Amino acid sequence: MTIRSATPADIPQILVFIRALAAYEREPDAVTATEAGLLRDGFGPNPFYFCLMAEHEGRPAGFALYFFNYSTWMGRPGIYLEDIFVEPEFRGLGIGKALLKQVAAVAIEKNCRRLQWEVLDWNTPAIEFYRAMGAEFLDEWRNVRLSGEALERLAGNTEPVGARQAIEAAQ
Amino acid sequence: MTIRSATPADIPQILVFIRALAAYEREPDAVTATEAGLLRDGFGPNPFYFCLMAEHEGRPAGFALYFFNYSTWMGRPGIYLEDIFVEPEFRGLGIGKALLKQVAAVAIEKNCRRLQWEVLDWNTPAIEFYRAMGAEFLDEWRNVRLSGEALERLAGNTEPVGARQAIEAAQ
């Protein structure tokens, strides 16, 4: 089994994994991501995400996709693990643990003190696995999301400060 | 009232706001951030966070601090609002809403389809305010965190893939 950083050539496989994970999370139709979007966002000069690929005997077996978040209390970046997935036929071989270990190693190397992610409340095996690793569950915090029309309504015709400053700088 | 992007000169005030928000969240001793850390992480070539300052009649009134996250389902970045705070004496003037609107405007400008944050489950006024804006609450997802010794134990002596590749590239 090998774990390596993803390259642009992995994007079709990354999208296969993203779709398989969404199906496992009972949202098979939720994926609207495209190969072009994943390429643009993960492999430019300021990538929005980072991705690790796991292979077993040369075949794609799983992936982990993460980005950096920020703790204002600690005054340090942390790592947020957005996705981790192992193909069913490769489960039980320690690949998920190896991917997690790699992400933890990146966190330590980047001087992050926290690795954070989310788990569905019905996914008891995963919850027990994370608890056994020493993870905490931050259950007093509720996740809030604004999207679609509600987000556009809030933004209204507000001109973003950053954009205006960029325009002024260019003049 | 004005809202503008933070500059390095705002860092002492940002730290005042971070501490005041932690006190409001009943964790007054949780802040170990330093001015040097906030400067390093927010104002380098690849900042880990972005910050907006609100002023009322020239006095610091509040702030919003955010970073970009990533949705693999949408194949797009989103904005995660880490902190939003208005000083008690300036509440009721619409400053919190104006900060949120600015963050939403940045989201729209950057082609993000989602703005996400967390709220403490006992903070009923905030929860009602967010609900009235059209926000959803993602209550089936539990937040998991690995930190301190548990994170170091998981990383073990794993050599990060990214680091090894960087070393190979340099040789």
CSV table of C-alpha atoms in Angstrom, one decimal, chain B residues 21-91:
chain,number,residue,atom,x,y,z
B,21,LEU,CA,-15.6,36.8,22.0
B,22,ALA,CA,-14.0,34.0,24.0
B,23,ALA,CA,-15.2,35.5,27.2
B,24,TYR,CA,-18.7,35.8,25.7
B,25,GLU,CA,-18.5,32.1,24.7
B,26,ARG,CA,-17.7,31.3,28.4
B,27,GLU,CA,-14.1,30.3,27.6
B,28,PRO,CA,-12.2,33.4,28.8
B,29,ASP,CA,-8.9,31.5,29.4
B,30,ALA,CA,-9.0,29.7,26.1
B,31,VAL,CA,-7.0,32.3,24.1
B,32,THR,CA,-3.3,31.6,23.7
B,33,ALA,CA,-3.0,33.5,20.4
B,34,THR,CA,-0.3,36.1,20.1
B,35,GLU,CA,0.1,39.2,18.0
B,36,ALA,CA,3.1,37.7,16.3
B,37,GLY,CA,1.1,34.6,15.4
B,38,LEU,CA,-1.8,36.5,14.0
B,39,LEU,CA,0.6,38.7,12.0
B,40,ARG,CA,2.4,35.6,10.5
B,41,ASP,CA,-0.8,33.8,9.7
B,42,GLY,CA,-3.0,36.6,8.3
B,43,PHE,CA,-0.7,38.9,6.4
B,44,GLY,CA,1.8,36.7,4.6
B,45,PRO,CA,1.7,35.7,0.9
B,46,ASN,CA,-0.7,32.8,1.5
B,47,PRO,CA,-2.8,34.0,4.4
B,48,PHE,CA,-4.6,31.4,6.6
B,49,TYR,CA,-7.4,33.9,7.4
B,50,PHE,CA,-9.0,37.2,6.3
B,51,CYS,CA,-10.4,39.8,8.6
B,52,LEU,CA,-12.9,42.7,8.4
B,53,MET,CA,-12.9,45.6,10.9
B,54,ALA,CA,-16.1,47.6,11.7
B,55,GLU,CA,-15.7,51.1,13.1
B,56,HIS,CA,-18.4,53.4,14.5
B,57,GLU,CA,-17.5,57.1,14.6
B,58,GLY,CA,-13.9,56.1,14.2
B,59,ARG,CA,-13.8,53.7,17.2
B,60,PRO,CA,-13.3,49.9,16.8
B,61,ALA,CA,-16.8,48.3,17.1
B,62,GLY,CA,-16.4,44.8,15.9
B,63,PHE,CA,-14.8,42.3,13.5
B,64,ALA,CA,-15.4,39.3,11.3
B,65,LEU,CA,-12.7,36.7,10.6
B,66,TYR,CA,-13.0,34.1,7.9
B,67,PHE,CA,-11.2,31.7,5.7
B,68,PHE,CA,-12.0,29.5,2.7
B,69,ASN,CA,-13.2,25.9,3.0
B,70,TYR,CA,-14.0,23.5,0.2
B,71,SER,CA,-17.1,21.5,-0.8
B,72,THR,CA,-16.2,18.4,-2.7
B,73,TRP,CA,-19.9,17.8,-3.5
B,74,MET,CA,-20.1,21.3,-5.2
B,75,GLY,CA,-16.5,21.3,-6.4
B,76,ARG,CA,-16.2,24.9,-5.2
B,77,PRO,CA,-14.7,26.8,-2.3
B,78,GLY,CA,-17.0,28.2,0.4
B,79,ILE,CA,-16.4,30.7,3.2
B,80,TYR,CA,-16.2,29.6,6.8
B,81,LEU,CA,-16.8,32.4,9.3
B,82,GLU,CA,-14.6,31.6,12.3
B,83,ASP,CA,-15.5,34.7,14.4
B,84,ILE,CA,-17.9,37.6,14.4
B,85,PHE,CA,-18.2,40.0,17.3
B,86,VAL,CA,-19.6,43.4,18.1
B,87,GLU,CA,-18.6,45.3,21.2
B,88,PRO,CA,-21.6,45.4,23.7
B,89,GLU,CA,-21.8,49.2,23.6
B,90,PHE,CA,-22.2,49.1,19.8
B,91,ARG,CA,-24.9,46.4,19.6
